[in-house]
């Protein structure tokens, strides 16, 4: 692939080109391009059914695109699975772990898949602030604690690329802020690139350098927060003056619907 | 501990499966306590003598008054009068009469003759409280019962014999009964190997099939294969833990049956071990195949029942499959559960060895292999 050398020279860790994916009756992803450089935090923002999960799972090598190419660190999934699995960390939408295994046992189990030892598990346990839940069974954790465990597992191998599918959906504001804190710390301490999907505009605004707004399998708009909010001024439908303009206003002006429907 | 060993993924998978298994209280009950209770219940029900109390409905008579002058038209009355010394009468003057025939070999038989009208008798027969109804016409006793019901048949045979003698019941017969209670010939000896075989089937089905389907439905399977975990290790760990558990369960059941019923292993222990292992392999393969595709636990449930229930009924676990029609027997004998149960019986009861069980072992191993390979071909990790 001559193009792979090209993308590495641009310092892109993820490159998605004209990717399509359909299920029986639904075109879930319809021609998406993404270019993500090292260290960038990217939000895929869109309502339910926008195609976020399908897109990230194709990047994760769990689903195959019908059309288009995906390069990760300049490599395709085909023939590089062993290598890519080691440098990627991920958390799926709504995964359940083994109910009657403790937090510590779950971390050790997943660490063993990467041949990673105890020390790293201790580090991760501290990072996700679950030390006092070390011996608790997964089934007895709160939603927020479970989600933190899922993120902890995704970080075990110190991934170059982290993909989180709706990490805070269904959590209360406190639990959500705890997860944001973990991800902020990660940004300070590492060069990890992040793709996270969400339908909460605050999450995209607060956490991410670059925001991609998806709907019906297509990119509606993408850019930095400032650039996107700047666009609202040029749109015919203006938000009420007294309130801060948000990404939701942008989404409404583009589609006539709220993000969070 | 050596770093490489303590971080080994197969060992961690095995340990995770093992912990999950023993932390589930249901496992202890269904895998260990339940088969023991079943062997205890059935073993006691069908082993040794037992006293039988049978109620017999007598219609067409208001009361069974036996102290009045003998009515030549009533066989039942004549019989009761003749045995007046054995009859306990109730306070209403023999609306019901209880008669006990002592027998120290077969156990005492107590008949309770109860006068009632036909409707009442039908209600009781539908409830299973009685299995035979008597009435009389012109000095002949009519027996109403379901000829397919073996208990009713037995009651009929006992009664006809009593009435035909029409004399005094002594409990002594000319026939000499020599009870066969040697180990190897009792129902419990037949039952225990069957229960051990059934345990392998059930616990493989639920422990392997259901576990895989549940993990697929929880997306845990998909999460695990999104790491460098080796897929083969995942399956090896699941099956290893289950097979070890099956050995423990079968061992405990045998231990219990040995203590409670003195059952023994007549044949070759190594042959038993090999056969049991082959049975585990066959059912592990079948379980993988069953669980290869669906992500819905309800469907998994249905598939498991669809495969295990027919074998449980047909394979002769609780009673001999020779009760089924002749044409079906050669098919039944090829079921994996039949092969395992028959093989285990031949070793434990008849004293068979490696040579005699080589064929079932080979068939079970090939069955396991075929299902395993086919299952892996269509296995969905996502
Ligand atoms: N396995 C599947 N089979 C059929 N349709 C699917 C499947 N996965 C997703 N879809 C459909 O594709 C569309 C996009 O789904 P998804 O990627 O899950 O969206 P999002 O994650 O943004 O909510 C939806 O209409 C969804 O119903
Ligand atoms: Mg989704």
XYZ file of C-alpha atoms and ligand atoms in Angstrom, chain A residues 21-29 46-55 63 93 165-166 197 199 214 217, chain B residues 222, ligand 1:
55
model
C -21.596 -0.327 5.548
C -25.178 -1.598 5.097
C -27.319 -4.065 6.944
C -30.306 -5.759 5.346
C -32.499 -2.697 5.132
C -30.334 0.038 6.640
C -27.401 1.938 5.223
C -25.657 2.463 8.556
C -22.536 4.220 7.255
C -24.755 12.107 16.766
C -28.171 10.879 17.791
C -29.105 7.204 18.229
C -28.873 5.300 14.979
C -26.486 7.794 13.391
C -24.007 4.999 12.648
C -21.464 5.777 15.387
C -21.151 2.208 16.699
C -20.930 0.734 13.220
C -18.162 3.179 12.325
C -16.967 -5.355 11.584
C -21.264 -0.065 23.960
C -18.328 3.752 22.458
C -20.730 5.864 24.516
C -18.869 8.368 20.493
C -24.894 11.916 21.941
C -22.870 12.363 12.293
C -24.469 7.486 8.346
C -16.812 -9.908 21.228
N -26.190 -5.762 13.241
C -27.112 -4.933 12.711
N -28.122 -5.425 11.968
C -29.038 -4.605 11.417
N -29.037 -3.284 11.557
C -28.061 -2.724 12.297
C -27.053 -3.522 12.908
N -26.206 -2.693 13.579
C -26.690 -1.463 13.391
N -27.789 -1.460 12.625
C -28.548 -0.288 12.186
O -27.637 0.631 11.645
C -27.965 1.947 12.040
C -26.781 2.558 12.786
O -26.618 1.885 14.008
P -25.462 2.220 15.031
O -24.174 2.201 14.310
O -25.612 1.287 16.163
O -25.846 3.687 15.470
P -25.427 4.503 16.773
O -24.311 3.781 17.421
O -25.055 5.836 16.259
O -26.639 4.569 17.638
C -29.209 1.850 12.912
O -30.324 2.125 12.090
C -29.212 0.422 13.346
O -30.527 -0.005 13.537
